[in-house]
Structure formats: structure tokens, C-alpha cells
Coordinates of C-alpha atoms in Angstrom, one line a residue:
Chain L
X1 CA -160.2 -169.5 1.7
X2 CA -157.7 -169.6 4.2
X3 CA -157.5 -170.4 7.8
X4 CA -156.4 -168.1 10.2
X5 CA -156.5 -167.9 14.6
X6 CA -156.9 -166.1 17.3
X7 CA -154.8 -165.5 20.2
X8 CA -156.4 -163.6 22.8
X9 CA -154.8 -162.3 26.3
X10 CA -156.9 -160.8 28.6
X11 CA -154.1 -159.3 31.6
X12 CA -155.0 -157.3 34.5
X13 CA -153.7 -153.7 32.3
X14 CA -154.0 -155.0 28.8
X15 CA -156.0 -156.9 26.4
X16 CA -154.2 -158.3 23.3
X17 CA -155.7 -160.0 20.0
X18 CA -154.0 -161.9 17.7
X19 CA -154.7 -163.5 14.6
X20 CA -152.0 -165.9 13.2
X21 CA -152.1 -167.7 10.1
X22 CA -151.2 -171.7 9.8
X23 CA -147.6 -170.6 9.0
X24 CA -148.0 -167.9 12.7
X25 CA -147.8 -165.3 10.1
X26 CA -149.4 -162.3 12.5
X27 CA -152.4 -161.4 10.3
X28 CA -153.9 -158.2 12.5
X29 CA -153.4 -157.6 15.7
X30 CA -154.6 -155.1 18.4
X31 CA -153.9 -154.0 22.1
X32 CA -156.2 -151.6 23.6
X33 CA -156.7 -151.0 28.2
X34 CA -158.9 -153.5 29.5
X35 CA -159.7 -151.0 32.4
X36 CA -161.6 -153.7 34.7
X37 CA -163.6 -154.6 31.6
X38 CA -162.5 -158.2 30.2
X39 CA -165.7 -158.9 28.7
X40 CA -166.2 -155.8 27.2
X41 CA -162.6 -155.3 26.4
X42 CA -162.5 -158.8 24.4
X43 CA -166.0 -157.3 22.6
X44 CA -163.8 -154.6 21.5
X45 CA -161.1 -155.8 20.6
X46 CA -162.6 -158.4 18.2
X47 CA -164.2 -154.6 16.9
X48 CA -161.0 -153.5 16.0
X49 CA -159.8 -157.3 14.8
X50 CA -162.7 -157.6 12.5
X51 CA -162.0 -154.7 11.0
X52 CA -158.9 -155.7 9.6
X53 CA -158.6 -159.2 8.7
X54 CA -158.8 -160.4 5.6
X55 CA -161.8 -161.5 3.7
X56 CA -160.4 -164.6 2.1
X57 CA -159.3 -165.2 6.4
X58 CA -162.2 -168.3 8.2
X59 CA -160.9 -168.1 11.6
X60 CA -160.6 -172.0 12.9
X61 CA -159.0 -171.8 16.4
X62 CA -159.7 -169.4 19.5
X63 CA -157.5 -169.9 22.5
X64 CA -157.3 -167.4 25.4
X65 CA -154.7 -167.3 28.4
X66 CA -154.5 -163.9 30.9
X67 CA -156.3 -164.0 34.4
X68 CA -159.6 -162.9 32.8
X69 CA -158.7 -166.5 30.6
X70 CA -161.8 -168.8 31.5
X71 CA -164.2 -166.1 31.2
X72 CA -162.9 -165.1 28.0
X73 CA -162.8 -168.4 26.9
X74 CA -166.8 -169.1 27.9
X75 CA -167.9 -166.5 25.9
X76 CA -165.9 -167.0 23.3
X77 CA -166.4 -170.7 23.3
X78 CA -162.2 -170.9 22.8
X79 CA -161.4 -174.2 21.8
X80 CA -158.8 -173.2 24.5
X81 CA -157.7 -172.4 27.9
X82 CA -153.8 -172.1 28.9
X83 CA -152.0 -169.9 32.1
X84 CA -150.3 -167.2 30.9
X85 CA -146.5 -168.9 31.3
X86 CA -147.0 -172.1 28.6
X87 CA -148.1 -169.5 26.6
X88 CA -145.3 -166.7 27.2
X89 CA -143.1 -170.2 26.6
X90 CA -144.9 -171.7 23.5
X91 CA -145.0 -168.1 21.3
X92 CA -141.6 -167.2 22.2
X93 CA -140.0 -170.3 21.2
X94 CA -142.2 -170.3 18.0
X95 CA -139.6 -166.8 17.5
X96 CA -136.4 -167.3 19.1
X97 CA -135.3 -171.6 19.2
X98 CA -131.7 -170.0 21.0
X99 CA -133.8 -168.6 24.5
X100 CA -132.4 -169.3 27.1
X101 CA -134.2 -166.8 29.9
X102 CA -137.5 -165.4 29.4
X103 CA -137.9 -162.4 31.3
X104 CA -141.8 -160.7 31.7
X105 CA -143.0 -158.5 33.7
X106 CA -146.3 -157.9 33.4
X107 CA -149.5 -155.9 34.4
X108 CA -149.9 -158.4 37.8
X109 CA -146.7 -160.7 37.4
X110 CA -143.8 -160.9 36.3
X111 CA -142.0 -163.7 36.7
X112 CA -139.7 -165.4 34.9
X113 CA -138.4 -168.5 32.2
X114 CA -135.3 -170.9 31.5
X115 CA -134.5 -172.4 29.4
X116 CA -132.6 -175.4 28.5
X117 CA -132.5 -176.9 24.8
X118 CA -135.4 -176.2 23.7
X119 CA -137.1 -177.5 27.7
X120 CA -138.8 -175.9 30.0
X121 CA -136.0 -176.4 32.5
X122 CA -138.1 -173.8 35.8
X123 CA -139.6 -171.1 36.1
X124 CA -140.9 -169.0 39.0
X125 CA -143.2 -166.6 39.0
X126 CA -144.1 -163.7 42.3
X127 CA -145.9 -164.5 45.1
X128 CA -149.5 -162.6 45.0
X129 CA -148.1 -159.0 45.3
X130 CA -148.4 -157.1 42.5
X131 CA -144.8 -155.1 44.2
X132 CA -143.0 -153.9 40.8
X133 CA -145.4 -155.1 37.5
X134 CA -147.1 -153.0 35.4
X135 CA -149.9 -151.9 37.7
X136 CA -147.3 -150.3 40.1
X137 CA -145.9 -148.4 37.3
X138 CA -149.0 -146.9 36.3
X139 CA -150.5 -146.4 39.2
X140 CA -146.5 -144.1 39.7
X141 CA -147.1 -142.9 36.0
X142 CA -150.7 -141.1 37.6
X143 CA -149.1 -140.3 40.6
X144 CA -146.8 -138.1 38.6
X145 CA -149.1 -136.9 35.8
X146 CA -147.7 -137.7 32.9
X147 CA -149.0 -141.1 30.9
X148 CA -146.8 -144.7 31.5
X149 CA -146.4 -145.0 27.8
X150 CA -143.4 -141.9 27.7
X151 CA -142.4 -143.3 31.2
X152 CA -139.8 -144.3 29.7
X153 CA -138.3 -141.5 27.7
X154 CA -138.6 -139.6 31.0
X155 CA -136.3 -142.6 32.0
X156 CA -133.9 -142.2 29.3
X157 CA -133.0 -138.3 30.6
X158 CA -132.4 -139.2 33.8
X159 CA -128.4 -139.2 34.1
X160 CA -128.5 -139.7 39.0
X161 CA -131.4 -142.3 39.0
X162 CA -133.0 -142.0 42.6
X163 CA -133.3 -144.6 44.9
X164 CA -136.4 -146.2 45.4
X165 CA -137.7 -148.7 48.0
X166 CA -139.2 -151.3 45.2
X167 CA -140.1 -154.2 47.4
X168 CA -143.9 -152.8 48.1
X169 CA -145.8 -150.6 46.2
X170 CA -147.4 -148.3 50.0
X171 CA -143.2 -147.7 51.1
X172 CA -142.2 -146.9 47.4
X173 CA -145.2 -144.5 47.1
X174 CA -143.9 -142.5 50.6
X175 CA -140.5 -142.8 49.4
X176 CA -141.5 -141.0 45.9
X177 CA -143.4 -138.9 47.3
X178 CA -141.0 -137.6 49.9
X179 CA -138.5 -137.4 47.4
X180 CA -140.6 -134.8 44.7
X181 CA -141.3 -132.7 47.3
X182 CA -137.5 -132.2 48.3
X183 CA -137.4 -130.9 44.9
X184 CA -136.1 -134.0 43.1
X185 CA -136.3 -133.6 39.0
X186 CA -138.9 -135.6 37.9
X187 CA -136.3 -137.3 34.8
X188 CA -134.4 -138.6 38.0
X189 CA -137.2 -139.8 40.2
X190 CA -139.0 -142.0 37.2
X191 CA -135.8 -143.5 35.9
X192 CA -135.1 -144.2 40.1
X193 CA -138.3 -146.5 39.7
X194 CA -138.1 -147.5 36.5
X195 CA -134.2 -148.6 38.3
X196 CA -136.1 -150.0 41.3
X197 CA -138.3 -152.1 39.5
X198 CA -135.3 -153.9 37.7
X199 CA -133.6 -154.9 41.5
X200 CA -137.4 -156.0 42.9
X201 CA -137.6 -158.3 40.3
X202 CA -133.6 -159.3 40.2
X203 CA -134.5 -159.9 44.4
X204 CA -137.7 -161.4 44.4
X205 CA -138.6 -163.3 40.9
X206 CA -135.3 -164.0 40.1
X207 CA -133.6 -165.1 43.3
X208 CA -131.3 -167.7 43.1
X209 CA -131.5 -168.1 39.1
X210 CA -129.0 -168.8 36.4
X211 CA -129.4 -166.0 34.4
X212 CA -128.0 -167.1 31.0
X213 CA -127.7 -165.0 27.4
X214 CA -129.2 -165.6 24.5
X215 CA -131.8 -163.0 27.4
X216 CA -135.2 -161.7 25.9
X217 CA -138.0 -159.0 28.0
X218 CA -141.5 -159.9 27.1
X219 CA -144.5 -158.2 28.6
X220 CA -146.0 -154.1 29.0
X221 CA -143.4 -153.5 30.3
X222 CA -140.8 -154.5 28.3
X223 CA -141.7 -151.3 26.1
X224 CA -140.8 -149.7 29.1
X225 CA -137.2 -147.9 27.9
X226 CA -136.3 -147.4 31.0
X227 CA -137.0 -150.5 32.4
X228 CA -134.8 -152.1 29.3
X229 CA -132.1 -149.6 29.9
X230 CA -131.3 -151.3 34.3
X231 CA -131.5 -154.7 32.9
X232 CA -129.3 -154.1 30.2
X233 CA -126.8 -152.0 33.3
X234 CA -127.6 -154.7 35.9
X235 CA -127.3 -157.3 34.0
X236 CA -124.5 -156.3 31.7
X237 CA -126.1 -158.9 29.2
X238 CA -127.7 -157.8 25.9
X239 CA -131.5 -157.8 26.3
X240 CA -134.3 -158.1 23.0
X241 CA -136.6 -157.4 23.2
X242 CA -139.6 -158.1 20.0
X243 CA -141.6 -155.8 18.7
X244 CA -143.9 -157.7 19.9
X245 CA -142.7 -159.5 22.9
X246 CA -146.0 -157.2 23.7
X247 CA -148.4 -160.2 22.4
X248 CA -146.2 -162.7 22.7
X249 CA -149.1 -164.7 25.5
X250 CA -151.4 -164.1 22.7
X251 CA -149.4 -165.5 19.9
X252 CA -148.9 -168.4 22.2
X253 CA -152.0 -169.3 22.5
X254 CA -152.3 -168.2 18.9
X255 CA -150.3 -171.0 18.5
X256 CA -151.8 -173.4 20.7
X257 CA -155.6 -173.2 19.5
X258 CA -153.9 -174.7 15.8
X259 CA -152.2 -177.3 17.8
X260 CA -155.8 -178.4 18.4
X261 CA -157.8 -177.2 15.6
X262 CA -161.8 -179.4 15.7
X263 CA -162.9 -178.2 12.7
X264 CA -165.1 -176.2 13.9
X265 CA -165.2 -172.7 12.9
X266 CA -165.5 -169.4 14.4
X267 CA -166.9 -165.9 14.2
X268 CA -165.4 -162.7 14.7
X269 CA -169.4 -161.4 15.7
X270 CA -169.4 -160.6 19.2
X271 CA -170.9 -157.1 19.7
X272 CA -174.2 -158.9 19.7
X273 CA -174.0 -160.7 22.1
X274 CA -175.6 -161.0 25.9
X275 CA -172.5 -161.6 28.6
X276 CA -173.0 -161.4 31.6
X277 CA -172.2 -163.0 35.1
X278 CA -174.6 -161.9 38.4
X279 CA -172.7 -162.5 42.2
X280 CA -174.5 -164.3 45.4
X281 CA -173.4 -165.4 48.2
X282 CA -174.5 -168.6 49.2
X283 CA -176.1 -169.7 52.6
X284 CA -176.3 -173.5 53.0
X285 CA -173.8 -173.9 55.2
X286 CA -171.1 -171.7 57.2
X287 CA -168.9 -171.6 54.9
X288 CA -171.3 -168.9 52.7
X289 CA -169.3 -169.4 49.3
X290 CA -169.1 -165.8 46.9
X291 CA -170.4 -167.9 43.9
X292 CA -170.7 -166.9 40.2
X293 CA -173.2 -167.4 37.9
X294 CA -172.3 -167.4 33.8
X295 CA -174.4 -166.8 31.6
X296 CA -174.1 -166.3 27.9
X297 CA -177.4 -165.0 26.2
X298 CA -179.6 -166.3 29.2
X299 CA -178.1 -169.6 29.1
X300 CA -176.5 -170.4 32.2
X301 CA -172.4 -172.1 30.8
X302 CA -170.7 -172.3 33.7
X303 CA -170.9 -171.0 37.9
X304 CA -167.8 -171.1 40.4
X305 CA -166.0 -170.3 43.5
X306 CA -167.7 -173.1 45.4
X307 CA -166.5 -175.8 47.6
X308 CA -168.5 -178.7 47.9
X309 CA -169.4 -178.6 44.2
X310 CA -173.3 -178.0 44.5
X311 CA -173.8 -175.5 41.8
Chain G
X1 CA -171.3 -180.6 78.0
X2 CA -168.6 -183.2 77.1
X3 CA -165.5 -183.7 78.4
X4 CA -162.2 -182.7 77.3
X5 CA -162.4 -180.5 73.3
X6 CA -160.1 -180.7 71.0
X7 CA -158.9 -178.7 68.1
X8 CA -158.9 -179.3 64.7
X9 CA -156.1 -177.1 64.1
X10 CA -151.9 -177.0 64.7
X11 CA -150.7 -179.6 67.3
X12 CA -154.2 -182.6 66.0
X13 CA -151.9 -182.7 62.8
X14 CA -149.5 -184.5 65.1
X15 CA -151.1 -186.0 67.7
X16 CA -154.8 -185.6 67.3
X17 CA -155.1 -190.0 66.8
X18 CA -153.1 -190.6 69.5
X19 CA -154.7 -187.9 72.0
X20 CA -157.9 -190.1 70.7
X21 CA -156.8 -193.1 71.3
X22 CA -155.1 -192.3 74.5
X23 CA -159.0 -190.5 76.0
X24 CA -160.8 -193.2 74.2
X25 CA -158.8 -195.4 76.7
X26 CA -159.6 -193.8 79.4
X27 CA -163.4 -193.8 78.0
X28 CA -163.2 -190.4 78.3
X29 CA -165.9 -188.4 76.2
X30 CA -164.2 -185.9 74.6
X31 CA -165.3 -183.1 70.6
X32 CA -163.2 -182.6 67.7
X33 CA -164.9 -179.0 66.5
X34 CA -165.5 -180.0 63.5
X35 CA -163.2 -179.2 59.8
X36 CA -162.4 -175.9 59.2
X37 CA -164.9 -173.8 57.5
X38 CA -165.2 -169.9 56.9
X39 CA -167.3 -169.4 60.5
X40 CA -163.9 -170.1 62.2
X41 CA -161.9 -169.3 60.1
X42 CA -163.2 -165.9 60.8
X43 CA -163.8 -165.8 64.0
X44 CA -160.7 -166.0 65.0
X45 CA -159.5 -163.6 62.6
X46 CA -161.4 -161.2 64.7
X47 CA -159.8 -163.1 68.6
X48 CA -156.2 -163.4 67.0
X49 CA -153.9 -159.9 66.9
X50 CA -152.2 -158.6 63.0
X51 CA -149.1 -160.1 63.8
X52 CA -150.0 -163.8 64.0
X53 CA -149.6 -166.3 61.4
X54 CA -152.3 -167.7 59.5
X55 CA -153.1 -171.2 61.4
X56 CA -152.6 -169.7 64.6
X57 CA -155.1 -167.6 63.9
X58 CA -157.4 -170.6 62.8
X59 CA -156.6 -172.2 65.1
X60 CA -157.7 -169.2 68.0
X61 CA -161.3 -169.7 65.9
X62 CA -161.0 -173.5 66.3
X63 CA -160.5 -172.5 70.0
X64 CA -163.4 -170.0 69.7
X65 CA -166.4 -173.3 68.9
X66 CA -165.6 -175.3 71.4
X67 CA -165.5 -173.0 74.2
X68 CA -168.2 -173.7 75.3
X69 CA -169.0 -177.5 74.7
X70 CA -166.4 -178.8 76.7
X71 CA -164.8 -178.6 80.4
X72 CA -161.4 -178.5 78.6
X73 CA -159.4 -177.1 76.1
X74 CA -156.4 -179.9 75.8
X75 CA -153.6 -176.4 74.3
X76 CA -150.2 -178.8 75.0
X77 CA -146.7 -176.2 75.1
X78 CA -144.3 -178.2 72.3
X79 CA -140.8 -175.9 73.0
X80 CA -138.3 -178.5 72.0
X81 CA -137.3 -181.6 70.8
X82 CA -133.8 -181.3 73.0
X83 CA -130.4 -179.2 71.5
X84 CA -131.0 -178.2 68.1
X85 CA -135.2 -178.9 67.0
X86 CA -136.6 -176.6 68.6
X87 CA -140.9 -175.3 67.5
X88 CA -142.0 -172.1 66.5
X89 CA -141.4 -169.5 69.3
X90 CA -144.9 -169.7 68.8
X91 CA -145.9 -173.0 69.6
X92 CA -144.5 -171.5 73.1
X93 CA -146.3 -169.3 73.3
X94 CA -149.8 -170.7 72.3
X95 CA -150.9 -172.6 75.9
X96 CA -150.7 -168.7 77.6
X97 CA -152.5 -166.3 74.6
X98 CA -154.8 -169.2 74.8
X99 CA -154.8 -168.5 78.7
X100 CA -155.8 -164.9 78.3
X101 CA -158.4 -164.9 75.7
X102 CA -161.0 -167.2 77.4
X103 CA -161.4 -168.1 80.6
X104 CA -163.0 -172.1 79.7
X105 CA -159.8 -173.9 81.9
X106 CA -157.2 -175.7 79.9
X107 CA -155.8 -179.2 79.8
X108 CA -151.9 -179.5 79.9
X109 CA -148.8 -180.2 79.0
X110 CA -145.2 -179.2 78.2
X111 CA -143.5 -181.5 75.8
X112 CA -139.7 -179.0 76.6
X113 CA -137.3 -182.0 76.9
X114 CA -134.5 -180.4 77.2
X115 CA -135.6 -179.6 81.2
X116 CA -136.5 -183.5 80.8
X117 CA -140.4 -183.0 79.9
X118 CA -141.7 -185.8 77.8
X119 CA -144.2 -186.7 76.0
X120 CA -145.0 -189.8 78.5
X121 CA -145.3 -187.8 81.8
X122 CA -147.1 -184.9 79.6
X123 CA -149.9 -187.7 79.1
X124 CA -149.4 -188.8 83.0
X125 CA -149.7 -185.5 84.2
X126 CA -153.7 -185.1 81.8
X127 CA -154.3 -188.6 83.7
X128 CA -154.2 -187.5 87.2
X129 CA -156.0 -183.9 85.5
X130 CA -158.6 -186.1 85.2
X131 CA -158.7 -187.8 87.7
X132 CA -157.9 -191.7 86.8
X133 CA -155.8 -193.8 88.2
X134 CA -151.9 -194.7 87.5
X135 CA -152.4 -198.7 86.5
X136 CA -155.5 -196.8 83.9
X137 CA -153.1 -194.1 83.1
X138 CA -150.4 -196.6 81.9
X139 CA -152.7 -198.7 79.9
X140 CA -153.7 -196.0 78.4
X141 CA -151.1 -194.4 77.3
X142 CA -149.6 -198.0 75.7
X143 CA -152.5 -198.6 73.7
X144 CA -151.6 -195.4 71.9
X145 CA -148.1 -194.9 71.6
X146 CA -148.3 -198.3 70.0
X147 CA -151.5 -197.5 67.6
X148 CA -149.6 -194.5 66.4
X149 CA -145.8 -196.6 66.4
X150 CA -148.0 -198.6 64.0
X151 CA -149.7 -195.0 61.7
X152 CA -145.4 -193.8 62.0
X153 CA -144.9 -196.7 59.5
X154 CA -147.1 -197.8 58.1
X155 CA -147.1 -193.8 56.8
X156 CA -144.1 -194.0 56.1
X157 CA -144.6 -197.6 53.7
X158 CA -147.4 -195.8 52.4
X159 CA -145.3 -193.1 51.1
X160 CA -142.5 -195.9 50.1
X161 CA -144.4 -197.4 47.3
X162 CA -146.0 -194.0 46.4
X163 CA -142.4 -192.7 45.4
X164 CA -142.5 -195.4 42.9
X165 CA -145.8 -195.4 40.5
X166 CA -145.2 -194.1 37.5
X167 CA -147.2 -191.1 37.6
X168 CA -146.1 -187.4 37.8
X169 CA -144.7 -187.5 41.5
X170 CA -145.1 -184.1 43.6
X171 CA -143.3 -184.0 46.8
X172 CA -146.0 -181.9 48.6
X173 CA -143.7 -180.2 51.9
X174 CA -145.0 -178.0 54.8
X175 CA -146.5 -178.0 57.8
X176 CA -148.9 -180.6 58.6
X177 CA -151.3 -178.4 60.1
X178 CA -151.8 -176.5 57.0
X179 CA -151.8 -179.1 54.1
X180 CA -154.0 -180.5 55.7
X181 CA -156.9 -177.7 56.2
X182 CA -159.8 -177.2 54.7
X183 CA -158.8 -173.7 54.1
X184 CA -155.3 -173.7 53.8
X185 CA -154.0 -175.9 51.7
X186 CA -156.9 -178.5 50.9
X187 CA -157.5 -176.5 47.6
X188 CA -154.5 -176.9 46.7
X189 CA -154.3 -180.8 47.3
X190 CA -157.5 -180.6 45.2
X191 CA -157.0 -179.0 42.1
X192 CA -153.5 -181.9 41.8
X193 CA -155.4 -184.8 42.7
X194 CA -158.4 -183.8 39.9
X195 CA -155.2 -184.1 37.6
X196 CA -153.9 -187.1 38.1
X197 CA -150.6 -186.0 40.5
X198 CA -149.5 -188.7 42.4
X199 CA -148.5 -186.5 45.7
X200 CA -146.3 -187.4 48.5
X201 CA -146.3 -185.7 51.2
X202 CA -142.8 -184.2 53.2
X203 CA -145.3 -184.8 57.0
X204 CA -145.5 -188.8 56.5
X205 CA -142.1 -190.1 56.4
X206 CA -140.6 -191.0 59.4
X207 CA -139.1 -187.6 61.0
X208 CA -136.7 -190.1 62.3
X209 CA -134.9 -191.1 59.6
X210 CA -135.8 -186.8 57.3
X211 CA -135.2 -184.8 60.2
X212 CA -131.5 -186.5 59.6
X213 CA -131.0 -186.1 56.9
X214 CA -131.7 -182.2 56.6
X215 CA -127.8 -181.7 58.0
X216 CA -127.2 -182.2 53.5
X217 CA -129.1 -179.2 52.5
X218 CA -128.3 -176.8 56.3
X219 CA -126.5 -177.8 59.4
X220 CA -127.4 -175.0 61.8
X221 CA -131.2 -175.2 61.0
X222 CA -132.6 -174.8 64.6
X223 CA -136.4 -175.7 64.1
X224 CA -137.4 -179.2 64.4
X225 CA -140.5 -179.2 61.4
X226 CA -138.4 -177.4 59.2
X227 CA -136.0 -179.5 59.4
X228 CA -137.5 -182.7 59.3
X229 CA -139.7 -180.8 56.2
X230 CA -136.6 -181.2 53.9
X231 CA -135.0 -184.2 55.2
X232 CA -138.1 -185.2 53.1
X233 CA -137.2 -183.1 50.3
X234 CA -133.5 -184.2 50.9
X235 CA -135.0 -188.5 50.9
X236 CA -137.3 -188.3 47.9
X237 CA -135.2 -185.9 45.2
X238 CA -134.4 -189.1 42.9
X239 CA -137.1 -190.1 43.2
X240 CA -139.9 -187.2 42.8
X241 CA -140.8 -184.9 39.8
X242 CA -141.4 -181.2 41.9
X243 CA -141.6 -180.0 45.3
X244 CA -144.3 -178.0 46.3
X245 CA -144.1 -175.7 49.3
X246 CA -147.1 -175.0 51.0
X247 CA -146.9 -172.6 53.8
X248 CA -148.8 -169.3 55.5
X249 CA -147.8 -166.0 54.6
X250 CA -146.2 -164.9 57.2
X251 CA -144.3 -167.9 58.6
X252 CA -141.0 -167.3 60.2
X253 CA -139.5 -170.9 60.2
X254 CA -140.7 -171.5 56.7
X255 CA -139.4 -168.8 55.4
X256 CA -135.9 -169.7 56.1
X257 CA -137.2 -173.3 54.6
X258 CA -138.7 -172.1 51.6
X259 CA -135.3 -169.9 50.3
X260 CA -132.8 -173.3 51.6
X261 CA -134.6 -175.9 49.8
X262 CA -135.3 -173.1 46.9
X263 CA -131.5 -172.2 46.8
X264 CA -129.9 -176.2 47.2
X265 CA -132.4 -178.8 45.8
X266 CA -131.3 -178.4 42.1
X267 CA -135.5 -179.9 41.2
X268 CA -138.7 -177.8 40.2
X269 CA -139.7 -176.0 42.0
X270 CA -142.9 -173.9 43.3
X271 CA -143.5 -172.2 46.3
X272 CA -146.5 -170.9 48.0
X273 CA -147.8 -169.2 50.5
X274 CA -151.6 -168.5 51.7
X275 CA -153.7 -165.5 53.4
X276 CA -156.8 -165.5 53.7
X277 CA -156.9 -164.4 50.4
X278 CA -160.4 -165.4 49.2
X279 CA -159.4 -165.7 45.2
X280 CA -158.1 -169.5 43.9
X281 CA -157.1 -168.0 40.3
X282 CA -153.6 -166.1 41.2
X283 CA -152.8 -170.6 43.3
X284 CA -154.9 -171.7 39.9
X285 CA -152.2 -169.7 37.6
X286 CA -149.1 -171.2 39.3
X287 CA -150.5 -174.7 39.5
X288 CA -150.9 -175.8 36.8
X289 CA -148.6 -173.6 34.7
X290 CA -146.6 -176.2 37.1
X291 CA -148.3 -179.4 35.8
X292 CA -147.4 -178.2 31.8
X293 CA -144.3 -178.4 32.6
X294 CA -143.7 -181.2 34.5
X295 CA -146.1 -183.2 32.3
X296 CA -143.1 -181.1 29.3
X297 CA -146.5 -180.5 27.6
X298 CA -145.3 -176.7 27.4
X299 CA -142.2 -178.2 25.1
X300 CA -144.0 -179.5 22.0

């Protein structure tokens, strides 16, 4: 039996899973939509990974990252739960030890990580507003009646991208509707959107940061060729997009799971697991905390949200 | 029914101790509103206009709590500390806002050094309204001001000792009424404390020292509290590992100070803007990764 390690990155839009071996080779991976239900998405993900995994491997570590990392960490009894910045940096440095700048645009987050001599020197993340991220693009795609996957191809066709205000999703949307009604072709509008995502990113997240090559671009949005094109054009630098760029967070957390292994063996069998959450409001004091109780096979494993620590 | 109500918000975090010493010495009973809870905050949001900042909304919630529990509510108007040391326009307006929104009588004094309206004159005015003799007020004022000076010195000393600590040192910059408020900044402080961080608070430095130092970042800044904050960064930057700037949405002076610090100071830097969003998850991600970076945990 050979050892392997599972990394799961549960983002707001997509859920990513990667299984690596002791030499950090990817032996199985999967990418599915979260669809607002991280627990079901992870169950589905594990089923897919189970089908892809060789019978000779046993799982010796599980790590979770992404915005649902704590919840899924409890569900999978993960041996490490880490934030996505750490995971992304470690994943990228595993394959590209010389990288200087990591640009990342995900579903609701966007971040920039600056690296010097393999040491993280600074990073920035968007404020809590999700303008100019993946969820913004996918909601605009829906509005234009096309799949977000085709977005890049449409954008490449355009020669004259329209100007769209991307500072705020609400403004962008009214801009977009206006441009469409006036009669601009779809590909110009889409190219405009891609360009505005880049400008918004550089003005908000990248402000004041010195972007030094080699630069790598990752996160779900890096699959969008239009956005990559405008990053290249505006930064006037080559942008590396790895074929696994959307999986970097999951790879990073799998590497961390390997480093933190504790000898336990894990199973991917989760189909019959009963994993429930119950929300209620505590009325013991005027804070009225919203509490969330988490049950794993009807057993209370954790509860969150209390300010006083009673629960 | 108490004589005076002191809202535990905004000015309380600058003058609260001094006021309490002053009223204690005058033997006047007062009530301080409780630590902010959800009820107070929600009430404040209901009363406040939509353009007001989170801290001001919170303040109005505290005033609402006090309105039938005391005869007077203490609402000063802090306008400026000489040229180039103005305060936020909300601080100028607050007396009028409260006066328009509530029926309770207001105990007011102005600090407007340009027009020679000092803290001393203000407290004497209040003492007279409360029917105390000149001698009593003078005694109480000196008692309060000496204690305040001692506190300032002690706090500055504590901060300097913290700068020598061997733990990861983070300078927390921001207005004290945000940093220490239970529903605004407290959760961040708690998180950092649980992670063995040595927290150095920017407002605990002596403003006489920090205010001038801000010139190294910008000579044109004219907000007193922004200058104090930036000066604290300059003062401590060689001895700390990182800076976290906490501000409430949508603070005007802070948006300026934050940009200046971010661009001019070469230190790991994190800006957190707080609104009435109840989820701590997004903030936790930022704090956790910031600590990972400072601790070198990212680099194994």
C-alpha cells in the first residue's frame, strides 16, 4: 500500500479536491460547483475522487481550505484546516519555487501575494465586497445568457472592448444593461467586463504593490482567457497560468496535510454520513447571538457564533 | 434617575476616565451606558441616518439607552486642537445631532482651541451648571487632570515595555472607540490575544510625541486623531512585526490615513474595515493568514 493525501478547497462557487502522493504528484483531482451547499458538494466530490483513485493507495492525511474550511474540516475530521492564502502560497511554491508574484481571483475573494527568496513578504486581499471577482463574472454571464466557461472565447473575439465601471457590481450591472440596450455587440461587452475585472483588481487589491515577474495567475477566473489577455496587456509582462491553476489551493492544503500527518488512515466513504447543522438564536442576553450547532452522525461536534463562550 | 449619563462610545474612550474622576471629586452621581450589545447597536442604526459611520450609529444607540435614565447626557463638541489638528466633522456635529433627535437635556462644552475654548474652560462651565462653587470645581479639575496625566504616562510606559517583548508584535492602529468596542474591534483583539500576539495599541502612546512624528509620513494631514495614529506607526515601526489598521465603514479621515500608511510604510500591513456585517469568517481568514505570514509559517 502506498500513502496519499487529500486536499479539499471549498470555495463559494466551486469545490476542488486533489489527491497527491509523497512526491507531490497529483494522482486524482476534481472540480465541481458548490451550488450553495458545501456539504453535498464535498460528498459528491469524494465519490468522484474515490472512482479515480487506484486501490493501492491509502489516505494518510486530509486538509481543508476555502471559505467553508471549518465546516468541512469537522465533517472530514481533517488533520489540518488552513486559510486559502497560506494554501495557495504553499501550493504554488511547490511547483514554481522562483515565483515572485501570485495573482489570485476566486469566487468571492481576490488576493495578491508577493514573494521574495521563497519568503512571503506581503499580501493583500479584497475588502469584504465581492466586486470584480468570480461571482461577479458568473452573475453577469447569466444576465447575458451565456455560460461563464465560454466567457474567455467571446472576449478574445472582441476588438473594441466597451468601458464598464467595475468598482461596484451594482454600477457595473446598470452600465452593462445600458451598453447592451444601446446596441453594442456581446463580445465587446464581455471583453469590457474582463478588462474591468483586471483594472478593478489592480486598483483595489494591487494598489501600492510592486508587481515583479515571474507572475503567476490562479483561481477560477484564471481559466478565463479574456482576463489573462488583459492582465498581460496592462502589466506588459508575461503571465503564467498553470493547467492546474484552479487547483493550487487544494494542492497546497494537501501538501500541508502531508507535512502534518499523524499516522491516522482516512476513508473516502462519506455517502452515508449524516452531517447536519442547526441554527438558532440564543436569547439569554441582549446580544442575541446567532448560533450554529453542528452534528456528525447525530453527535454534537461543535457550535459556533457565541460571543460569551457559553456554547 | 441619575444626574448625568455618559455614553460608552466615541469621546468616552478619550475622556471617560477623566470625566469620571471629575464627577467623583464633585460628588455627582453618573451612569455610564453598558458595554455595547446588539440591542444598543440596532437601536442606533434605526435612529441614525444612512450616511453616518458605524461608530456614530453606535453612539446614538448609547444615547438612546441613557435618555430616560438621567437628567443630563454629556455630549461635548470637540472641534480642533489648534491649526492642522482638526477632528472629524462628525465630532463637530454630534451635539446638534443629539439635540435634534432626543428630548433629554444635554450637558455640553466645546473644545475649540482656535477660539481659546479649552478642556479646562469646558469642565468649569459644566461644574457651574451643576451648581458647584468655583473652589470645588477647581479642586475636582486638578484632581482629575493629575490622574489623567499619570494614566497617560503609565500607558506610554506599558507600550514601550511591550515593544521589547519577544512575542510577535503587532501594532493595532485605529480610533479607540472602534478598537475597544465590543461589537466593532473587540473580536479582532480577542482573536489576536488567543494567538499569543503582543498587541500594541496606537492610542496608548503619548500623543504629544506621536502627533509630531506623523510629519514623516505626510506634512499636509490635518486630522488630529489620524496624525496620532500615523505618528504611532512611525514611532514603533522598527520594533514591530506588522500593522493592523482597524476602521469603521465609511470613515473619511481613516480612508486617507490608511492609504498613506499602506503606501509609505514598508511593513506587513493589514487593513480591516468593519461594518455591521455579523459574520466574522471573512475577517478571520485575513487575520489567520496575516499571522501565518508574520510567523513565517507560510515559508516551511
